[in-house]
Amino acid sequence: MIQRCFGCDARFPLDRIIYTCDRCGAVLEIALEATDFDHPKFAGRGVWRYAPLLPGDAANAVTMAEGATGLHRCDRIGPELGISELYLKNEGENPTGSFKDRGMTVGLTRAVELGATAVACASTGNTSASMAAYAARRGIRAIVLIPGGQVATGKLAQAIVHGAEIVQIDGNFDDAMRLVHELSVEDGDIYLLNSINPFRLEGQKTLAFEVCETLGRCPDVVVLPMGNAGNISAIWKGFKEFRRAGLIDRLPRMIGVQAEGAAPIVETLRSRSETCRVERPETIATAIRIGAPVNWRKAVAAIQESGGDCGTVTDDEIVAAQRDLARREGRFVEPASAAPIAFLRKHGVVEASTVVCVATGHGLKDPDMVLKTSPTLIRAEPTLSSLREALGQA
Ligand code: AN7
């Protein structure tokens, strides 16, 4: 395997610490060798099941049984949307409650192999929660930069309890991302674990492998929320590699969803622009409140190569989809993770009978969002008559 520039195809050895191409400035990806695809042998469960297609040594892995999440059929919402098989790939079942754990196990394993003394990230919450847990497991220093006042309670509690050094930046995620990138380039001992890091994305591509193995085939469409756009890039790479290995015979269409107030990638695709940025991103789905996604070129390629699509949903549509999933399918996902269902309800999808929505994070990450919009709870005296009255059965 080798590190390859996504822009100009420059190549860098696997053991060099480099986050962007020193010739053209683009992001990098891990390129596998032709022989890697020659009958890869998978064993076990979760991310490291796919070790033959991953960088790093599974024997040294810093792991917490990530991956192997459920693929749940939405029997009530699916038919209503005209989709005969609608599935939720429930990433909230990961150890820290989001898909980030898939990437973090590979990223932390890499950090240890490099002898890094600290790992760092900027985060809207889930990356920091995951990195803090994996760093704790290994006993390595964790530095987290978060946008002040913009991280959901559950995620912040996770970073705190796992002992990360947390710095609130008086700015947004994009400011924090720029700063932590500068810090890790200047200080070679601090290893950057945002999705600009191509090793992390290698872990995240295993979601595609699991979906294909669970279904026994490739789905028609995969829908997921986009923030920094690492996940859509990683999952698309996974599908392409599974086809190259001869394990599926076609590819899905990739649909990326953004919140209306934070939709730089959707705007770039619509305007065919060569830049990707919105200045003041806003959405209640704080996970994807990102204005300058580092992986935008990869995301654009994934959507275009796959013949997919992208679109926006409003905060109200996100909240409605979150309730819908919770009340009619029994699945509680965080706001960003409800965006795919909101997209399908709003825009529909053509010629697709098997659709997989990636539920990226657990609903308990962000309880405040639910409580803020809930009716006042009813009360009763500790008597049966008072209880009956409260229930309207007096
Ligand atoms: C639940 O934690 O960017 O498009 O710093 O937490 O791969 O960035 C989180 C992103 C979707 C978007 N859903 O994924 C962070 C962070 C949830 C997320 C995304 C995030 P990418």
PDB file of N, CA, C and O in Angstrom, residues 33-79:
ATOM      1  N   GLU A  33      -2.490  -2.396  -3.418  1.00  0.00           N
ATOM      2  CA  GLU A  33      -1.788  -3.056  -4.531  1.00  0.00           C
ATOM      3  C   GLU A  33      -2.763  -4.010  -5.224  1.00  0.00           C
ATOM      4  O   GLU A  33      -3.705  -4.513  -4.593  1.00  0.00           O
ATOM      5  N   ALA A  34      -2.496  -4.287  -6.486  1.00  0.00           N
ATOM      6  CA  ALA A  34      -3.356  -5.211  -7.235  1.00  0.00           C
ATOM      7  C   ALA A  34      -3.482  -6.554  -6.505  1.00  0.00           C
ATOM      8  O   ALA A  34      -4.565  -7.155  -6.462  1.00  0.00           O
ATOM      9  N   THR A  35      -2.395  -7.006  -5.887  1.00  0.00           N
ATOM     10  CA  THR A  35      -2.410  -8.320  -5.231  1.00  0.00           C
ATOM     11  C   THR A  35      -3.307  -8.342  -3.984  1.00  0.00           C
ATOM     12  O   THR A  35      -3.768  -9.401  -3.562  1.00  0.00           O
ATOM     13  N   ASP A  36      -3.540  -7.155  -3.397  1.00  0.00           N
ATOM     14  CA  ASP A  36      -4.421  -7.100  -2.221  1.00  0.00           C
ATOM     15  C   ASP A  36      -5.831  -7.597  -2.551  1.00  0.00           C
ATOM     16  O   ASP A  36      -6.570  -8.043  -1.677  1.00  0.00           O
ATOM     17  N   PHE A  37      -6.217  -7.460  -3.824  1.00  0.00           N
ATOM     18  CA  PHE A  37      -7.585  -7.813  -4.218  1.00  0.00           C
ATOM     19  C   PHE A  37      -7.721  -9.263  -4.667  1.00  0.00           C
ATOM     20  O   PHE A  37      -8.782  -9.701  -5.091  1.00  0.00           O
ATOM     21  N   ASP A  38      -6.631  -9.975  -4.580  1.00  0.00           N
ATOM     22  CA  ASP A  38      -6.609 -11.347  -5.054  1.00  0.00           C
ATOM     23  C   ASP A  38      -7.085 -12.282  -3.939  1.00  0.00           C
ATOM     24  O   ASP A  38      -6.320 -12.652  -3.069  1.00  0.00           O
ATOM     25  N   HIS A  39      -8.365 -12.626  -3.942  1.00  0.00           N
ATOM     26  CA  HIS A  39      -8.965 -13.495  -2.928  1.00  0.00           C
ATOM     27  C   HIS A  39      -8.620 -13.114  -1.491  1.00  0.00           C
ATOM     28  O   HIS A  39      -8.033 -13.928  -0.765  1.00  0.00           O
ATOM     29  N   PRO A  40      -8.955 -11.894  -1.059  1.00  0.00           N
ATOM     30  CA  PRO A  40      -8.674 -11.530   0.342  1.00  0.00           C
ATOM     31  C   PRO A  40      -9.453 -12.443   1.291  1.00  0.00           C
ATOM     32  O   PRO A  40     -10.609 -12.779   1.018  1.00  0.00           O
ATOM     33  N   LYS A  41      -8.789 -12.856   2.381  1.00  0.00           N
ATOM     34  CA  LYS A  41      -9.449 -13.772   3.333  1.00  0.00           C
ATOM     35  C   LYS A  41      -9.902 -12.993   4.555  1.00  0.00           C
ATOM     36  O   LYS A  41      -9.084 -12.405   5.256  1.00  0.00           O
ATOM     37  N   PHE A  42     -11.204 -13.007   4.805  1.00  0.00           N
ATOM     38  CA  PHE A  42     -11.749 -12.284   5.949  1.00  0.00           C
ATOM     39  C   PHE A  42     -12.057 -13.258   7.078  1.00  0.00           C
ATOM     40  O   PHE A  42     -12.551 -14.357   6.835  1.00  0.00           O
ATOM     41  N   ALA A  43     -11.778 -12.811   8.318  1.00  0.00           N
ATOM     42  CA  ALA A  43     -12.093 -13.657   9.469  1.00  0.00           C
ATOM     43  C   ALA A  43     -12.459 -12.791  10.656  1.00  0.00           C
ATOM     44  O   ALA A  43     -11.920 -11.692  10.833  1.00  0.00           O
ATOM     45  N   GLY A  44     -13.381 -13.275  11.477  1.00  0.00           N
ATOM     46  CA  GLY A  44     -13.796 -12.532  12.668  1.00  0.00           C
ATOM     47  C   GLY A  44     -14.920 -11.564  12.349  1.00  0.00           C
ATOM     48  O   GLY A  44     -15.560 -11.656  11.297  1.00  0.00           O
ATOM     49  N   ARG A  45     -15.159 -10.631  13.289  1.00  0.00           N
ATOM     50  CA  ARG A  45     -16.264  -9.688  13.172  1.00  0.00           C
ATOM     51  C   ARG A  45     -15.753  -8.266  13.319  1.00  0.00           C
ATOM     52  O   ARG A  45     -14.795  -8.025  14.030  1.00  0.00           O
ATOM     53  N   GLY A  46     -16.422  -7.327  12.653  1.00  0.00           N
ATOM     54  CA  GLY A  46     -16.081  -5.921  12.843  1.00  0.00           C
ATOM     55  C   GLY A  46     -15.014  -5.438  11.880  1.00  0.00           C
ATOM     56  O   GLY A  46     -14.681  -6.112  10.903  1.00  0.00           O
ATOM     57  N   VAL A  47     -14.477  -4.259  12.177  1.00  0.00           N
ATOM     58  CA  VAL A  47     -13.556  -3.595  11.251  1.00  0.00           C
ATOM     59  C   VAL A  47     -12.377  -4.480  10.866  1.00  0.00           C
ATOM     60  O   VAL A  47     -12.039  -4.620   9.680  1.00  0.00           O
ATOM     61  N   TRP A  48     -11.736  -5.131  11.845  1.00  0.00           N
ATOM     62  CA  TRP A  48     -10.506  -5.888  11.553  1.00  0.00           C
ATOM     63  C   TRP A  48     -10.761  -7.215  10.854  1.00  0.00           C
ATOM     64  O   TRP A  48      -9.822  -7.895  10.430  1.00  0.00           O
ATOM     65  N   ARG A  49     -12.025  -7.583  10.686  1.00  0.00           N
ATOM     66  CA  ARG A  49     -12.363  -8.714   9.819  1.00  0.00           C
ATOM     67  C   ARG A  49     -11.755  -8.484   8.424  1.00  0.00           C
ATOM     68  O   ARG A  49     -11.392  -9.414   7.723  1.00  0.00           O
ATOM     69  N   TYR A  50     -11.691  -7.189   8.050  1.00  0.00           N
ATOM     70  CA  TYR A  50     -11.258  -6.844   6.692  1.00  0.00           C
ATOM     71  C   TYR A  50      -9.783  -6.461   6.632  1.00  0.00           C
ATOM     72  O   TYR A  50      -9.349  -5.739   5.731  1.00  0.00           O
ATOM     73  N   ALA A  51      -9.002  -6.962   7.587  1.00  0.00           N
ATOM     74  CA  ALA A  51      -7.584  -6.619   7.692  1.00  0.00           C
ATOM     75  C   ALA A  51      -6.810  -6.743   6.367  1.00  0.00           C
ATOM     76  O   ALA A  51      -5.939  -5.906   6.092  1.00  0.00           O
ATOM     77  N   PRO A  52      -7.100  -7.747   5.507  1.00  0.00           N
ATOM     78  CA  PRO A  52      -6.332  -7.831   4.256  1.00  0.00           C
ATOM     79  C   PRO A  52      -6.470  -6.592   3.368  1.00  0.00           C
ATOM     80  O   PRO A  52      -5.613  -6.335   2.525  1.00  0.00           O
ATOM     81  N   LEU A  53      -7.552  -5.826   3.570  1.00  0.00           N
ATOM     82  CA  LEU A  53      -7.750  -4.620   2.757  1.00  0.00           C
ATOM     83  C   LEU A  53      -7.475  -3.347   3.559  1.00  0.00           C
ATOM     84  O   LEU A  53      -7.832  -2.247   3.132  1.00  0.00           O
ATOM     85  N   LEU A  54      -6.856  -3.491   4.744  1.00  0.00           N
ATOM     86  CA  LEU A  54      -6.587  -2.331   5.599  1.00  0.00           C
ATOM     87  C   LEU A  54      -5.099  -2.140   5.828  1.00  0.00           C
ATOM     88  O   LEU A  54      -4.350  -3.123   5.876  1.00  0.00           O
ATOM     89  N   PRO A  55      -4.664  -0.865   6.018  1.00  0.00           N
ATOM     90  CA  PRO A  55      -3.287  -0.647   6.451  1.00  0.00           C
ATOM     91  C   PRO A  55      -3.189  -0.989   7.933  1.00  0.00           C
ATOM     92  O   PRO A  55      -4.187  -0.937   8.638  1.00  0.00           O
ATOM     93  N   GLY A  56      -2.002  -1.323   8.403  1.00  0.00           N
ATOM     94  CA  GLY A  56      -1.836  -1.607   9.832  1.00  0.00           C
ATOM     95  C   GLY A  56      -1.929  -3.094  10.113  1.00  0.00           C
ATOM     96  O   GLY A  56      -2.498  -3.849   9.330  1.00  0.00           O
ATOM     97  N   ASP A  57      -1.386  -3.469  11.251  1.00  0.00           N
ATOM     98  CA  ASP A  57      -1.303  -4.872  11.633  1.00  0.00           C
ATOM     99  C   ASP A  57      -2.411  -5.181  12.635  1.00  0.00           C
ATOM    100  O   ASP A  57      -2.435  -4.617  13.732  1.00  0.00           O
ATOM    101  N   ALA A  58      -3.325  -6.079  12.253  1.00  0.00           N
ATOM    102  CA  ALA A  58      -4.467  -6.393  13.123  1.00  0.00           C
ATOM    103  C   ALA A  58      -4.006  -6.891  14.491  1.00  0.00           C
ATOM    104  O   ALA A  58      -4.690  -6.684  15.497  1.00  0.00           O
ATOM    105  N   ALA A  59      -2.823  -7.504  14.534  1.00  0.00           N
ATOM    106  CA  ALA A  59      -2.327  -8.047  15.807  1.00  0.00           C
ATOM    107  C   ALA A  59      -2.019  -6.940  16.810  1.00  0.00           C
ATOM    108  O   ALA A  59      -2.074  -7.159  18.020  1.00  0.00           O
ATOM    109  N   ASN A  60      -1.702  -5.734  16.315  1.00  0.00           N
ATOM    110  CA  ASN A  60      -1.386  -4.601  17.213  1.00  0.00           C
ATOM    111  C   ASN A  60      -2.552  -3.639  17.372  1.00  0.00           C
ATOM    112  O   ASN A  60      -2.384  -2.546  17.904  1.00  0.00           O
ATOM    113  N   ALA A  61      -3.714  -4.007  16.856  1.00  0.00           N
ATOM    114  CA  ALA A  61      -4.808  -3.031  16.770  1.00  0.00           C
ATOM    115  C   ALA A  61      -5.270  -2.542  18.134  1.00  0.00           C
ATOM    116  O   ALA A  61      -5.395  -3.313  19.083  1.00  0.00           O
ATOM    117  N   VAL A  62      -5.485  -1.234  18.230  1.00  0.00           N
ATOM    118  CA  VAL A  62      -6.164  -0.647  19.386  1.00  0.00           C
ATOM    119  C   VAL A  62      -7.653  -0.739  19.055  1.00  0.00           C
ATOM    120  O   VAL A  62      -8.161   0.005  18.221  1.00  0.00           O
ATOM    121  N   THR A  63      -8.314  -1.708  19.667  1.00  0.00           N
ATOM    122  CA  THR A  63      -9.675  -2.000  19.218  1.00  0.00           C
ATOM    123  C   THR A  63     -10.638  -2.167  20.385  1.00  0.00           C
ATOM    124  O   THR A  63     -10.241  -2.538  21.496  1.00  0.00           O
ATOM    125  N   MET A  64     -11.907  -1.861  20.124  1.00  0.00           N
ATOM    126  CA  MET A  64     -12.953  -2.036  21.128  1.00  0.00           C
ATOM    127  C   MET A  64     -14.184  -2.693  20.503  1.00  0.00           C
ATOM    128  O   MET A  64     -15.311  -2.313  20.793  1.00  0.00           O
ATOM    129  N   ALA A  65     -13.960  -3.614  19.596  1.00  0.00           N
ATOM    130  CA  ALA A  65     -15.056  -4.325  18.936  1.00  0.00           C
ATOM    131  C   ALA A  65     -15.989  -3.377  18.179  1.00  0.00           C
ATOM    132  O   ALA A  65     -17.199  -3.437  18.310  1.00  0.00           O
ATOM    133  N   GLU A  66     -15.367  -2.489  17.378  1.00  0.00           N
ATOM    134  CA  GLU A  66     -16.147  -1.559  16.574  1.00  0.00           C
ATOM    135  C   GLU A  66     -16.602  -2.226  15.276  1.00  0.00           C
ATOM    136  O   GLU A  66     -16.030  -3.208  14.839  1.00  0.00           O
ATOM    137  N   GLY A  67     -17.624  -1.631  14.661  1.00  0.00           N
ATOM    138  CA  GLY A  67     -18.175  -2.204  13.428  1.00  0.00           C
ATOM    139  C   GLY A  67     -19.156  -3.319  13.744  1.00  0.00           C
ATOM    140  O   GLY A  67     -19.628  -3.444  14.873  1.00  0.00           O
ATOM    141  N   ALA A  68     -19.484  -4.132  12.727  1.00  0.00           N
ATOM    142  CA  ALA A  68     -20.482  -5.207  12.864  1.00  0.00           C
ATOM    143  C   ALA A  68     -21.799  -4.651  13.416  1.00  0.00           C
ATOM    144  O   ALA A  68     -22.459  -5.275  14.236  1.00  0.00           O
ATOM    145  N   THR A  69     -22.175  -3.469  12.961  1.00  0.00           N
ATOM    146  CA  THR A  69     -23.420  -2.845  13.410  1.00  0.00           C
ATOM    147  C   THR A  69     -24.610  -3.437  12.659  1.00  0.00           C
ATOM    148  O   THR A  69     -24.448  -4.042  11.600  1.00  0.00           O
ATOM    149  N   GLY A  70     -25.797  -3.226  13.211  1.00  0.00           N
ATOM    150  CA  GLY A  70     -26.996  -3.806  12.618  1.00  0.00           C
ATOM    151  C   GLY A  70     -27.419  -3.118  11.329  1.00  0.00           C
ATOM    152  O   GLY A  70     -27.202  -1.917  11.151  1.00  0.00           O
ATOM    153  N   LEU A  71     -27.986  -3.904  10.431  1.00  0.00           N
ATOM    154  CA  LEU A  71     -28.610  -3.365   9.219  1.00  0.00           C
ATOM    155  C   LEU A  71     -30.100  -3.666   9.362  1.00  0.00           C
ATOM    156  O   LEU A  71     -30.529  -4.799   9.142  1.00  0.00           O
ATOM    157  N   HIS A  72     -30.861  -2.677   9.781  1.00  0.00           N
ATOM    158  CA  HIS A  72     -32.248  -2.911  10.180  1.00  0.00           C
ATOM    159  C   HIS A  72     -33.224  -2.480   9.102  1.00  0.00           C
ATOM    160  O   HIS A  72     -33.137  -1.364   8.596  1.00  0.00           O
ATOM    161  N   ARG A  73     -34.153  -3.356   8.784  1.00  0.00           N
ATOM    162  CA  ARG A  73     -35.138  -3.024   7.762  1.00  0.00           C
ATOM    163  C   ARG A  73     -36.202  -2.099   8.341  1.00  0.00           C
ATOM    164  O   ARG A  73     -36.718  -2.363   9.430  1.00  0.00           O
ATOM    165  N   CYS A  74     -36.512  -1.025   7.652  1.00  0.00           N
ATOM    166  CA  CYS A  74     -37.565  -0.093   8.096  1.00  0.00           C
ATOM    167  C   CYS A  74     -38.877  -0.517   7.459  1.00  0.00           C
ATOM    168  O   CYS A  74     -39.243  -0.055   6.375  1.00  0.00           O
ATOM    169  N   ASP A  75     -39.606  -1.397   8.141  1.00  0.00           N
ATOM    170  CA  ASP A  75     -40.804  -2.005   7.566  1.00  0.00           C
ATOM    171  C   ASP A  75     -41.976  -1.047   7.466  1.00  0.00           C
ATOM    172  O   ASP A  75     -42.907  -1.276   6.717  1.00  0.00           O
ATOM    173  N   ARG A  76     -41.969  -0.003   8.256  1.00  0.00           N
ATOM    174  CA  ARG A  76     -43.099   0.917   8.220  1.00  0.00           C
ATOM    175  C   ARG A  76     -42.805   2.129   7.334  1.00  0.00           C
ATOM    176  O   ARG A  76     -43.630   2.522   6.524  1.00  0.00           O
ATOM    177  N   ILE A  77     -41.626   2.731   7.491  1.00  0.00           N
ATOM    178  CA  ILE A  77     -41.325   3.934   6.702  1.00  0.00           C
ATOM    179  C   ILE A  77     -41.005   3.567   5.241  1.00  0.00           C
ATOM    180  O   ILE A  77     -41.381   4.285   4.316  1.00  0.00           O
ATOM    181  N   GLY A  78     -40.343   2.444   5.029  1.00  0.00           N
ATOM    182  CA  GLY A  78     -39.939   2.036   3.677  1.00  0.00           C
ATOM    183  C   GLY A  78     -41.086   2.016   2.676  1.00  0.00           C
ATOM    184  O   GLY A  78     -41.076   2.772   1.688  1.00  0.00           O
ATOM    185  N   PRO A  79     -42.116   1.171   2.913  1.00  0.00           N
ATOM    186  CA  PRO A  79     -43.216   1.077   1.958  1.00  0.00           C
ATOM    187  C   PRO A  79     -43.909   2.419   1.709  1.00  0.00           C
ATOM    188  O   PRO A  79     -44.292   2.741   0.589  1.00  0.00           O
TER     189      PRO A  79
END
